Coordinates of C-alpha atoms and ligand atoms in Angstrom, one line a residue:
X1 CA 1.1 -39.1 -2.2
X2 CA 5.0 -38.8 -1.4
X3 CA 6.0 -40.1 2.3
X4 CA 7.7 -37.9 4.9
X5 CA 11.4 -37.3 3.8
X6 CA 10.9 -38.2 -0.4
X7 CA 9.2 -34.7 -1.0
X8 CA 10.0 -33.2 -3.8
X9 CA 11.3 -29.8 -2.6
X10 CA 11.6 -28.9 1.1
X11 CA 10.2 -25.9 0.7
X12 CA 6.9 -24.9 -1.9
X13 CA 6.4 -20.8 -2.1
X14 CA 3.1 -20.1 -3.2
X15 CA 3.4 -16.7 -4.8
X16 CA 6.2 -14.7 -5.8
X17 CA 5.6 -11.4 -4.8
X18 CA 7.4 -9.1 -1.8
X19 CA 5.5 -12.3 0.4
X20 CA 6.6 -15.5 -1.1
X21 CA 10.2 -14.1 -2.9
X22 CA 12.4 -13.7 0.7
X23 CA 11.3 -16.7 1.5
X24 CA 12.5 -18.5 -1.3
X25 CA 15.7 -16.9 -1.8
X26 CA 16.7 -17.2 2.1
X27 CA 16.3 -21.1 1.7
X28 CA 17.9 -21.4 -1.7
X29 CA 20.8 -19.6 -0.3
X30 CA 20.9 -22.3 2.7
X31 CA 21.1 -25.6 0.4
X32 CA 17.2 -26.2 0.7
X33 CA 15.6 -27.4 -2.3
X34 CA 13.1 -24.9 -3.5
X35 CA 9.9 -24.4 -6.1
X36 CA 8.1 -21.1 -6.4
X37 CA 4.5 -21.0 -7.9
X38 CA 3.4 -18.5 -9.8
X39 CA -0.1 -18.0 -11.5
X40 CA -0.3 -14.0 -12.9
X41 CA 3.2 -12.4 -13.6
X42 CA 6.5 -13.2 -11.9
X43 CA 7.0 -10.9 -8.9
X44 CA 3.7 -10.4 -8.1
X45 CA 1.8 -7.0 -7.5
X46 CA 3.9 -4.4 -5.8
X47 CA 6.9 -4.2 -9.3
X48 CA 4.7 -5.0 -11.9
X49 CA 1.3 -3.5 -10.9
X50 CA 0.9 -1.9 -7.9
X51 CA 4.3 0.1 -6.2
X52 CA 6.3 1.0 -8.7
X53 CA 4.1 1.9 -12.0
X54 CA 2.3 4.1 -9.1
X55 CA 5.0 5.9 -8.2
X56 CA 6.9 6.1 -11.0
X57 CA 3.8 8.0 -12.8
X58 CA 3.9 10.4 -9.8
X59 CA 7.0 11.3 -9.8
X60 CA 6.5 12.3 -13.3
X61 CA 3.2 14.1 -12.3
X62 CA 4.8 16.1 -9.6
X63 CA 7.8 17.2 -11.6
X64 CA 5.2 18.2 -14.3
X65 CA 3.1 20.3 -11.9
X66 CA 6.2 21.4 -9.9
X67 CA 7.6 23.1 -13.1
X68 CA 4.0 24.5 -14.2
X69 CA 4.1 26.3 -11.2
X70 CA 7.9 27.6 -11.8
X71 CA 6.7 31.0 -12.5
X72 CA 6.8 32.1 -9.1
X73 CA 10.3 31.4 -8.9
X74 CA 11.4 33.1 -12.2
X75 CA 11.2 30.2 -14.6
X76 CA 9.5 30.2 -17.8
X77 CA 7.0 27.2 -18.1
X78 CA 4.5 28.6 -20.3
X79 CA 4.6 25.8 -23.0
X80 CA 5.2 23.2 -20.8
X81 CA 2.7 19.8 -21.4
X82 CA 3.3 16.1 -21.6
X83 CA 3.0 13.3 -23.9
X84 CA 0.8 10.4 -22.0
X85 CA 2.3 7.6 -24.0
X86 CA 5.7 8.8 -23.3
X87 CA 4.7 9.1 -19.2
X88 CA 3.9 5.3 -19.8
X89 CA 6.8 4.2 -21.8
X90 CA 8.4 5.7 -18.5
X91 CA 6.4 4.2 -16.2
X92 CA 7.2 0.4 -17.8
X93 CA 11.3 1.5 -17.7
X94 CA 10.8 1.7 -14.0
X95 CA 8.8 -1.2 -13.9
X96 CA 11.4 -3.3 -15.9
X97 CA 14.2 -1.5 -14.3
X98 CA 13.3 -3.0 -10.7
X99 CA 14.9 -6.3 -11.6
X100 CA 11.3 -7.8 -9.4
X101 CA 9.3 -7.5 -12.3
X102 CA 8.4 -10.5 -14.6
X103 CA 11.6 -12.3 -12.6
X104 CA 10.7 -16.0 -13.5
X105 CA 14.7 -16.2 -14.6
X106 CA 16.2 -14.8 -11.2
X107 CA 14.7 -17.3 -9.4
X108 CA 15.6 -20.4 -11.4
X109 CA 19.3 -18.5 -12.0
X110 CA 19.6 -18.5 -8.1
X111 CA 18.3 -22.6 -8.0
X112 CA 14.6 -22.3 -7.7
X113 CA 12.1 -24.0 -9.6
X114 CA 9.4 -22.2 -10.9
X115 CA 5.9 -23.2 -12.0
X116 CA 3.8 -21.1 -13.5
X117 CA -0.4 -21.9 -12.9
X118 CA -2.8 -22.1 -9.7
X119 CA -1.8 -23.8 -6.9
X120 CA -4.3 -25.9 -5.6
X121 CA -3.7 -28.3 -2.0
X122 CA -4.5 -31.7 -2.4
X123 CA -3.4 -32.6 0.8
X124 CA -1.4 -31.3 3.7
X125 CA 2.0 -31.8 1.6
X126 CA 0.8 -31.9 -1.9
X127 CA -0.3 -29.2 -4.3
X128 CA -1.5 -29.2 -8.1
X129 CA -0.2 -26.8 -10.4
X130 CA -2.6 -27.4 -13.8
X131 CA -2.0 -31.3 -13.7
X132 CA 1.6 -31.5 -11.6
X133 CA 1.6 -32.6 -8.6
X134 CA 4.4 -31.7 -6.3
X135 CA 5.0 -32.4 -2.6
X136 CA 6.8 -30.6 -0.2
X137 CA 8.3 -30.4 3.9
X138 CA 6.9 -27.0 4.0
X139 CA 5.0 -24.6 2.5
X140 CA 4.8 -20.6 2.4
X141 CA 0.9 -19.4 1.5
X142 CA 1.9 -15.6 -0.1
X143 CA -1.1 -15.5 -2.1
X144 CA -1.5 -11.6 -1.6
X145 CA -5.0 -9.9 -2.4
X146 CA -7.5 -8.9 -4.9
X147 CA -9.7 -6.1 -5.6
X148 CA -13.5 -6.5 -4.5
X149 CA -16.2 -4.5 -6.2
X150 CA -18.4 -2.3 -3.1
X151 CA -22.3 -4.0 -3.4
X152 CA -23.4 -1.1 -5.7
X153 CA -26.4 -1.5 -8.2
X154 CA -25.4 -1.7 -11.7
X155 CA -21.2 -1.6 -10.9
X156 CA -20.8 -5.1 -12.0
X157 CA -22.6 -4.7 -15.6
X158 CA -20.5 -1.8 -15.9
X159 CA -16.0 -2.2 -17.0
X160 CA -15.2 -0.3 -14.1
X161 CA -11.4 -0.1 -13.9
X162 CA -9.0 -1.1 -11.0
X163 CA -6.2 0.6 -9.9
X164 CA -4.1 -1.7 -12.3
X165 CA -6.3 -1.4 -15.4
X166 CA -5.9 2.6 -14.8
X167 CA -2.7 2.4 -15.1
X168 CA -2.8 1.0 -18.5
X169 CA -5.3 3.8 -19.6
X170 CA -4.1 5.5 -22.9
X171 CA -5.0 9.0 -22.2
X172 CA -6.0 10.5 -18.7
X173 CA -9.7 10.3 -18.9
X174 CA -11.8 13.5 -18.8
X175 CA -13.5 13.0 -15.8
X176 CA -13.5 10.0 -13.1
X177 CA -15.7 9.1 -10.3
X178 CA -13.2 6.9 -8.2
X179 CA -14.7 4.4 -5.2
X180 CA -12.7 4.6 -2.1
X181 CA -10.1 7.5 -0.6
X182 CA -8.0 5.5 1.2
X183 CA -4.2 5.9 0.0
X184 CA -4.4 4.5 -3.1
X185 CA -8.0 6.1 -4.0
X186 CA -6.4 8.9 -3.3
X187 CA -2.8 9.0 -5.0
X188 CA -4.7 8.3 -7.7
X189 CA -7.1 10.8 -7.3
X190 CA -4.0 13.4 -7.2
X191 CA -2.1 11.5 -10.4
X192 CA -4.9 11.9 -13.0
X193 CA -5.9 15.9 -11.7
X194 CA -2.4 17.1 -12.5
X195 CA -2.8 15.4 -15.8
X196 CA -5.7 17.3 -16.2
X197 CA -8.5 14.9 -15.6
X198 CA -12.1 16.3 -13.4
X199 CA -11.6 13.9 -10.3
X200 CA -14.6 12.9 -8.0
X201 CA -13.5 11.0 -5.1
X202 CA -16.3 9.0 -3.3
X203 CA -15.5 8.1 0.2
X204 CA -18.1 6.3 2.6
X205 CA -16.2 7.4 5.9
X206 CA -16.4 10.8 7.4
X207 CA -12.9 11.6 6.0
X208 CA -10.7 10.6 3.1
X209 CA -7.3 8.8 4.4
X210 CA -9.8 7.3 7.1
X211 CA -7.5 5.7 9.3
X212 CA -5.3 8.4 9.6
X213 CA -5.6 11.6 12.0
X214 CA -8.0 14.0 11.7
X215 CA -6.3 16.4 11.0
X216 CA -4.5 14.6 7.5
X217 CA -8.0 14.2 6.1
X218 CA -9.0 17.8 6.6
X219 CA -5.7 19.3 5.3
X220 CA -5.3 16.9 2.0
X221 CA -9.1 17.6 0.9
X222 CA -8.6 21.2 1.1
X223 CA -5.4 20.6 -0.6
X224 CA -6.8 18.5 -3.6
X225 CA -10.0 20.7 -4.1
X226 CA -7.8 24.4 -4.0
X227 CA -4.9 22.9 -5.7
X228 CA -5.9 20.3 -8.2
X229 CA -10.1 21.0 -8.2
X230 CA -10.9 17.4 -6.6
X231 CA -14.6 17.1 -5.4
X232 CA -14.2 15.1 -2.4
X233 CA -17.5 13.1 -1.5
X234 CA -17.0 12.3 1.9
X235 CA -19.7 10.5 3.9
X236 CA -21.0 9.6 0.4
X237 CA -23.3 6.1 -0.4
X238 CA -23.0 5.2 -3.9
X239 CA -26.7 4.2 -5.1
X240 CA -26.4 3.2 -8.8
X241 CA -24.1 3.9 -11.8
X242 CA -25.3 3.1 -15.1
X243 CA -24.1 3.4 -18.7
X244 CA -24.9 6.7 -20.7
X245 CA -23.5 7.1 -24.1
X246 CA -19.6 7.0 -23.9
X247 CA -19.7 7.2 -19.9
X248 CA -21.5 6.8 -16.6
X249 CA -24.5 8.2 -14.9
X250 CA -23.3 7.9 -11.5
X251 CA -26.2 8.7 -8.2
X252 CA -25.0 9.1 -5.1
X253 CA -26.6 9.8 -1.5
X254 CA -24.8 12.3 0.5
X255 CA -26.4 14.5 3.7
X256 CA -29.7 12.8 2.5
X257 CA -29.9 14.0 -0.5
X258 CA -29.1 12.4 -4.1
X259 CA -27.6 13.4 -6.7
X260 CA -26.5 12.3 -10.2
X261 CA -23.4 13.3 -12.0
X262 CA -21.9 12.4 -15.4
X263 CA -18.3 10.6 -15.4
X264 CA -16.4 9.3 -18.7
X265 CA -14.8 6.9 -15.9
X266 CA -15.3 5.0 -12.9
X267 CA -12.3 3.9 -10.9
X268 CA -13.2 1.4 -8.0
X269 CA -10.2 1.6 -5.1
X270 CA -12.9 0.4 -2.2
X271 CA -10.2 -2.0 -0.4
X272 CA -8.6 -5.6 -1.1
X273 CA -9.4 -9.5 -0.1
X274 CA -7.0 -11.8 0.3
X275 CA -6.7 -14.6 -1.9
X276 CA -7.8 -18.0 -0.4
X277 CA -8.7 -19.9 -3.1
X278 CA -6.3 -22.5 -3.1
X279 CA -7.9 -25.9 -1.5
X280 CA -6.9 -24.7 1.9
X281 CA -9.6 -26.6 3.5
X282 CA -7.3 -29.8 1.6
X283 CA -4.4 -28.9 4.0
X284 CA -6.2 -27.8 7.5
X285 CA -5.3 -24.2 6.9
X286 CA -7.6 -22.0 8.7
X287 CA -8.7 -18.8 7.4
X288 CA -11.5 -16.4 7.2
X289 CA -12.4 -13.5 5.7
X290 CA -9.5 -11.5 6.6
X291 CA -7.2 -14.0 5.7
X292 CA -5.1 -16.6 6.9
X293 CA -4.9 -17.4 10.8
X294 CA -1.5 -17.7 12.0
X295 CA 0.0 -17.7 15.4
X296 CA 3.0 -15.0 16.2
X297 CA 5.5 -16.8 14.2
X298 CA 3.7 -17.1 10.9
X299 CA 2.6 -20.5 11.4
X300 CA -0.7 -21.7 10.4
X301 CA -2.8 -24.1 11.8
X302 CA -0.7 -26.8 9.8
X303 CA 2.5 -26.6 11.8
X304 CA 4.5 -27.2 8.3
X305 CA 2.7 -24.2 6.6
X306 CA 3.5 -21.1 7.2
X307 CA 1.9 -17.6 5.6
X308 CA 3.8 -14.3 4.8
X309 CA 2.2 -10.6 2.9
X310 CA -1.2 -9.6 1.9
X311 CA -3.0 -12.6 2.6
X312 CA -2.4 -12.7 6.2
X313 CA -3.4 -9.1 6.5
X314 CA -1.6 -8.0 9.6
X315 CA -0.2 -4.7 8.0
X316 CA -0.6 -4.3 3.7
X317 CA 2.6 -2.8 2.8
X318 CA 5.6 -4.5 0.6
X319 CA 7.9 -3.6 3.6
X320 CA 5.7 -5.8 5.8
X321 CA 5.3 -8.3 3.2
X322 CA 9.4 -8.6 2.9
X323 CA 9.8 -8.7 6.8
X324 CA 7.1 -11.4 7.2
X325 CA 8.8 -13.6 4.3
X326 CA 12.4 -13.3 6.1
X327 CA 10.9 -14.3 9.2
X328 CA 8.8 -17.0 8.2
X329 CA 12.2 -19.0 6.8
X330 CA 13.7 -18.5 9.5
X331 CA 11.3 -20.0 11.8
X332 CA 10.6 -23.0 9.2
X333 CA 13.9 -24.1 9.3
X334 CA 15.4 -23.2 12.9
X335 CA 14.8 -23.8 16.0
X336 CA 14.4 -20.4 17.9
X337 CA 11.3 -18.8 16.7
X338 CA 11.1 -14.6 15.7
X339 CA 7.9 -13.4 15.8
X340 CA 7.6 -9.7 13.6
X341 CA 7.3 -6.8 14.8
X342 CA 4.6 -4.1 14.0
X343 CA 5.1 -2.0 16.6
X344 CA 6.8 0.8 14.1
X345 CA 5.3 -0.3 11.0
X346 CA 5.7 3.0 8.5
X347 CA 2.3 4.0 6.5
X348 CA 3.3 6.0 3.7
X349 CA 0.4 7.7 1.2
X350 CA 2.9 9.4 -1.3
X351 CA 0.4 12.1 -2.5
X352 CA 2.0 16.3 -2.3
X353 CA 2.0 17.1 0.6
X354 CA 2.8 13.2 1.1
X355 CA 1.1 11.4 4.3
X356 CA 3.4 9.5 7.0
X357 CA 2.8 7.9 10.3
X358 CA 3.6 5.5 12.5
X359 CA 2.7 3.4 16.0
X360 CA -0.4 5.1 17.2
X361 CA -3.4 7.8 15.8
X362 CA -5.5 9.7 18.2
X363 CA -7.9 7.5 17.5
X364 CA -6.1 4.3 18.3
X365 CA -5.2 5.7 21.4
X366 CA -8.9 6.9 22.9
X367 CA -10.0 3.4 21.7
X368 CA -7.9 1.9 24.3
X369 CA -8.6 4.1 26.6
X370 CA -4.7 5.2 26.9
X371 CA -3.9 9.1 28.6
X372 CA -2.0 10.1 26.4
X373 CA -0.3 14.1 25.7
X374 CA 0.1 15.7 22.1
X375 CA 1.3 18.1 20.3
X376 CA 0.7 19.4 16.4
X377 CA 3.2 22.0 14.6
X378 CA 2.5 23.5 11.3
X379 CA 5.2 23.3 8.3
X380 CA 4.6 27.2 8.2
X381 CA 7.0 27.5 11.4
X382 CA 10.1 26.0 9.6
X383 CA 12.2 28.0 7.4
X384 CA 12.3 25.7 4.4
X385 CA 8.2 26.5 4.3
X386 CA 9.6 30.3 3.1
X387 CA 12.2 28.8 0.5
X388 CA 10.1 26.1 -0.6
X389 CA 7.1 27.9 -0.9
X390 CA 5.4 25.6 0.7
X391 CA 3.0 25.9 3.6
X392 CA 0.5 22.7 3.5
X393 CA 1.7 19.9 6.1
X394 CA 2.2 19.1 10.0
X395 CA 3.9 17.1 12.0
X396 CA 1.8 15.6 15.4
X397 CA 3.5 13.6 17.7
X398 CA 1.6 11.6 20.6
X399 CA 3.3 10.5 23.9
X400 CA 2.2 8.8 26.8
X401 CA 2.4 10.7 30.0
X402 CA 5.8 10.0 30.7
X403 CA 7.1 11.5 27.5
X404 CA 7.5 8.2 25.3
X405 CA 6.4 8.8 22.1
X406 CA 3.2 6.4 21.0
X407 CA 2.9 7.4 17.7
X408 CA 3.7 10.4 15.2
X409 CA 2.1 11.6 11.6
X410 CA 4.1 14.0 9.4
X411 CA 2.2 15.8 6.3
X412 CA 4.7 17.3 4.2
X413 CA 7.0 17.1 0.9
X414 CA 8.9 14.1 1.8
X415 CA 7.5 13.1 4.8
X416 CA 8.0 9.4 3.7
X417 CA 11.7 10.0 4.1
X418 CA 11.1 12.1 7.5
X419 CA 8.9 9.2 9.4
X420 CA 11.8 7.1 10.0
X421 CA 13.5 8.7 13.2
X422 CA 10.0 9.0 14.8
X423 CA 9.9 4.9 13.6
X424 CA 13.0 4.3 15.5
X425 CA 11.7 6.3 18.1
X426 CA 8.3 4.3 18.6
X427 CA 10.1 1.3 18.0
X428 CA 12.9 1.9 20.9
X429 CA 10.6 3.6 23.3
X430 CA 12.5 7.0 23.1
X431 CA 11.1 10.1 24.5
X432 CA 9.9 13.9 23.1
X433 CA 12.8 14.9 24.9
X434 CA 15.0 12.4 23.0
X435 CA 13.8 14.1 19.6
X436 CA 13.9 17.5 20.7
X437 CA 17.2 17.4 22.1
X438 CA 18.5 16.1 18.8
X439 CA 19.9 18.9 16.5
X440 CA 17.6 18.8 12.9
X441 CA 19.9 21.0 10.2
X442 CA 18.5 24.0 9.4
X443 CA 16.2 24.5 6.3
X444 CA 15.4 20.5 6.4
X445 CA 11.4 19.6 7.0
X446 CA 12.3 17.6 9.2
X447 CA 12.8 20.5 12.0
X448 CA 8.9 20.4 12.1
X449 CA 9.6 17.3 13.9
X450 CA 12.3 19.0 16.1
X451 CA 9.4 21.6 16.8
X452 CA 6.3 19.2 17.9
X453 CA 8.6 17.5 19.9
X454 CA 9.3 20.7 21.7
X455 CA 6.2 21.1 22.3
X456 CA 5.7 18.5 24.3
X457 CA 8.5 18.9 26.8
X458 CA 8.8 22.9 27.7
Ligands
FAD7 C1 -1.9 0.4 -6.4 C2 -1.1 -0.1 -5.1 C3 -0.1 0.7 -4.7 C4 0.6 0.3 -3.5 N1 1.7 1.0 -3.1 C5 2.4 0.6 -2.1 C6 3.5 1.3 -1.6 O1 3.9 2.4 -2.2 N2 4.3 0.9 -0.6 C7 3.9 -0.3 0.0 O2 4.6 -0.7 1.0 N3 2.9 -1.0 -0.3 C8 2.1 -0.6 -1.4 N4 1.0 -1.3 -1.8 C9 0.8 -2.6 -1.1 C10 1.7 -3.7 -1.6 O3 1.7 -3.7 -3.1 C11 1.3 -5.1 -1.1 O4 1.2 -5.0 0.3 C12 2.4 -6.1 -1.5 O5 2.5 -6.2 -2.9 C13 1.9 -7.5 -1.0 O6 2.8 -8.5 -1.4 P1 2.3 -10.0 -1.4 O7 3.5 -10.8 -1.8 O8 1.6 -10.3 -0.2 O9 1.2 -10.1 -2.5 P2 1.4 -10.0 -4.1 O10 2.5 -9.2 -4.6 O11 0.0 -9.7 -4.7 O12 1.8 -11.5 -4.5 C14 1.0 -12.6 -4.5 C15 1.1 -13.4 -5.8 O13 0.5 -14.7 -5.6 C16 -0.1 -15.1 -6.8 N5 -1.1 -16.1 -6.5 C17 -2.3 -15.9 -5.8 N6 -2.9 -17.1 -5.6 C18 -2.1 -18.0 -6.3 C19 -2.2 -19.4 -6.4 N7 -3.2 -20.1 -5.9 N8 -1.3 -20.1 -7.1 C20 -0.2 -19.4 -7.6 N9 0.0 -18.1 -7.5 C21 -1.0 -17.4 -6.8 C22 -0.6 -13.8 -7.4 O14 -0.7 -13.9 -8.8 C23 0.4 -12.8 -7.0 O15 1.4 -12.5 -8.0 C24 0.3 -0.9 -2.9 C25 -0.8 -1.7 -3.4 C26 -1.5 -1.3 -4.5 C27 -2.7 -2.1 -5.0
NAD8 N1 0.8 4.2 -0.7 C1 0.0 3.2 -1.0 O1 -0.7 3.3 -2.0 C2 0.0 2.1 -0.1 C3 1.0 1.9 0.7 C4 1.0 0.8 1.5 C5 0.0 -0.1 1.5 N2 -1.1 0.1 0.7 C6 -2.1 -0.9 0.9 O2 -2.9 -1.3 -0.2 C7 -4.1 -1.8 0.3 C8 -5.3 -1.3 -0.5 O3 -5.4 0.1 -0.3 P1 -6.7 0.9 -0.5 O4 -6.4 2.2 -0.1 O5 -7.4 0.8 -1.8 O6 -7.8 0.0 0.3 P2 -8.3 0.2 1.8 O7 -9.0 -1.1 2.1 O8 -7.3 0.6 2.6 O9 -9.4 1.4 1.6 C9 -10.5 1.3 0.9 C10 -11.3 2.6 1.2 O10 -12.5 2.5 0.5 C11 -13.6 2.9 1.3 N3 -14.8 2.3 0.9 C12 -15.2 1.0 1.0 N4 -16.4 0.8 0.4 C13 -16.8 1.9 -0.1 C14 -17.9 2.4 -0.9 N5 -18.9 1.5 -1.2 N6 -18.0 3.7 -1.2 C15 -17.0 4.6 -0.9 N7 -15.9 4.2 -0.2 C16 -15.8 2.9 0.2 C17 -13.2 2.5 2.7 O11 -13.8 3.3 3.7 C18 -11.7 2.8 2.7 O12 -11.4 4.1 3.0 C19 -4.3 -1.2 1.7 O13 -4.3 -2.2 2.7 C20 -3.1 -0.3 1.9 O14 -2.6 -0.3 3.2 C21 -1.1 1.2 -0.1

């Protein structure tokens, strides 16, 4: 093994996604001599399989169903269609486009070595990558996290696809039973009925978008069953699927009763694990089953190893992932510690209506027994509703009883773009007041905000 000070690198990053690549950079940029490990595709899951290709497709989907729906407005869109291979070819120009995707040569262009294969600890500063060993001062664990197959009889004899695997598909299937309604379950969900495809969405919880408000999971199931004919199986226990022909018997319990339905596809989106499997035990990392422990700045119970992303699991977004990354090179390498914060993380679903919130739910709040006031306002009470067209969405904003706001959840077109005030707001402690007495321009959605604010202080 190498001695203290004749390491290799002074800094090992194992995985390159939004997790491991801030890291790197950062202490490339300050002179420290860096290797970045890589074992699927450069740039790990949110360019090349996960954020983009998602949204990229539904873009395209909602410009598709946008336009089919033109007639209203006085356009023609009788012989509009689409051309699947086409939607993909775009979908892989966004992809490529990102500059993150496949970016083995940006790291070693900006001075950082890359290896590609599994990184395995030996020790507490040494790590195998197929038969290399390589040592380092530090080390960042962004492993991310994996899809797990729900215990369901027969699902594992069966080539269920994955989120990433659907995105490869050639053709929309004709029908799909998909595992799971939590956001990705159910973009998805949205993505394959405007293309046309008979979508079953299976959810165990009372609600699809579970860990939202209420209120989200009632309006998007009406919304996807009215608008797009999605059958969503809330409170549903899938009991066995089995192959039949071309497709899949599926059985599932729901109310008590069972029944069977035929799919051409199944789709498992049932949640994510974080990837551990790297000889952790080798450097006295601790983990369990929700990932890697770390105090408040990142650091894990190696005090030269530090974990970022996914695979610490504090909040699964690629904004989180980024943040975490930045912070953990700063700490490694300076003396005052940061510690993040995810106060005013944003939680985007980016279905139509699309799903924000931030800080608090309802939920959170009676779970900590906190007394708290709220206030709901429909999109129907602003006048871009009328010019839009569009009638489906909310905005709910909770405060505690001295007006600052704990928490907010906007449904509406856009409403990715409109949770960022009400993220400042959480973050800085403002007030109902504060948001109220700010002028919103007229015919913006985001004067739903303006309203439920209001609410809350006349
Ligand atoms: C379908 C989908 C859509 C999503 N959409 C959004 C979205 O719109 N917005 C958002 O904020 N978040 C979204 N997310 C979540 C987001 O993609 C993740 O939170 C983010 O990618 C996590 O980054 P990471 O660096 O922790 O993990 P990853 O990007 O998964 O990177 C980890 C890398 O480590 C590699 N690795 C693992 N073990 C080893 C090893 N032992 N040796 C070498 N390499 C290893 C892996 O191959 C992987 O490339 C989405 C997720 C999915 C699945
Ligand atoms: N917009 C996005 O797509 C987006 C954005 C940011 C982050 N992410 C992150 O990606 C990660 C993975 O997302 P996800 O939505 O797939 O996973 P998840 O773990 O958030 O949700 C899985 C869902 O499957 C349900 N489920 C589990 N077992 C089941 C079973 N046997 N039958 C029916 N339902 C079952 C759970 O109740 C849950 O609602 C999440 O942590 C999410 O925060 C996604």
């Amino acid at each position: 093994m190498a001695k203290k000070n004749h390491f290799d690198y002074d800094l090992i990053v194992i995985g390159s996604g939004a997790g491991g690549s801030a890291a790197a950079t950062i202490a490339a940029r300050a002179n420290k001599r860096v290797a970045i490990i890589e074992e699927d595709t450069f740039g790990g899951d949110s360019p090349n399989w996960s954020d983009i290709p998602t949204k990229a497709l539904l873009h395209a989907a909602y410009l598709y169903d946008e336009a089919r729906h033109g007639t209203k407005f006085g356009l023609r869109s009788g012989t509009l269609s689409y051309n699947y291979p086409s939607l993909r070819a775009w979908k892989d120009l966004a992809v490529k486009r990102t500059g993150a995707a496949g970016n083995r040569k940006f790291y070693e262009s900006h001075n950082i070595d890359t290896y590609a294969g599994h990184a395995q600890f030996l020790s507490p500063n040494e790590i195998s990558i197929n038969r290399k060993h390589i040592s380092a001062g530090h080390f960042l664990i962004a492993t991310g996290s994996r899809w797990i197959a729900p215990d369901i009889p027969g699902l594992t004899d069966i080539s269920y696809l994955t989120p990433r695997t659907m995105l490869e598909s050639i053709r929309p299937p004709k029908s799909l039973y998909i595992i799971g309604a939590d956001s990705i379950g159910v973009e998805i969900a949205q993505l394959m009925a405007i293309f046309g495809t008979k979508v079953y969405l299976a959810e165990i919880a009372a609600r699809i978008l579970p860990k939202e408000e209420e209120e989200v999971g009632r309006l998007l199931e009406h919304y996807l069953k009215d608008h797009k004919g999605v059958t969503a199986l809330t409170q549903t226990r899938t009991v066995a699927i089995v192959k039949d022909g071309l497709g899949y018997r599926v059985s599932f319990l729901r109310g008590g009763v069972e029944k069977t339905i035929r799919v051409e596809e199944i789709l498992v989106a049932a949640g994510r694990v974080p990837n551990v499997d790297l000889g952790l035990e080798n450097a006295h990392v601790e983990y369990d089953p929700t990932g890697i422990k770390t105090n408040e700045y990142l650091q894990t119970s190696a005090r030269h190893i530090y974990a970022a992303g996914d695979v610490v699991g504090h909040a699964e977004h690629t904004h989180t992932a980024l943040l975490e990354s930045q912070i953990a090179a700063h700490n490694m390498f300076s003396k005052s510690q940061l510690a993040p914060d995810y106060t005013a993380t944003p939680r985007v679903t980016f279905t139509m209506p699309s799903v924000a919130s931030v800080g608090l739910t309802e939920d959170d709040c009676i779970k900590r027994d906190l007394k708290v006031n709220k206030a709901l306002a429909p999109l129907t009470i602003v006048a871009r509703a009328n010019t839009s067209d569009f009638r489906d969405g909310f905005a709910k904003i909770i405060t505690d009883k001295k007006g600052a706001i704990l928490g907010a959840t906007v449904v509406a077109p856009d409403a990715g773009e409109i949770i960022h005030e009400l993220a400042l707001a959480v973050r800085l402690g403002l007030s109902a007041r504060d948001i109220a007495d700010t002028q919103h321009a007229f015919l913006s959605w985001s004067e739903v905000v303006r309203v439920a604010a209001s609410k809350l202080v006349h």
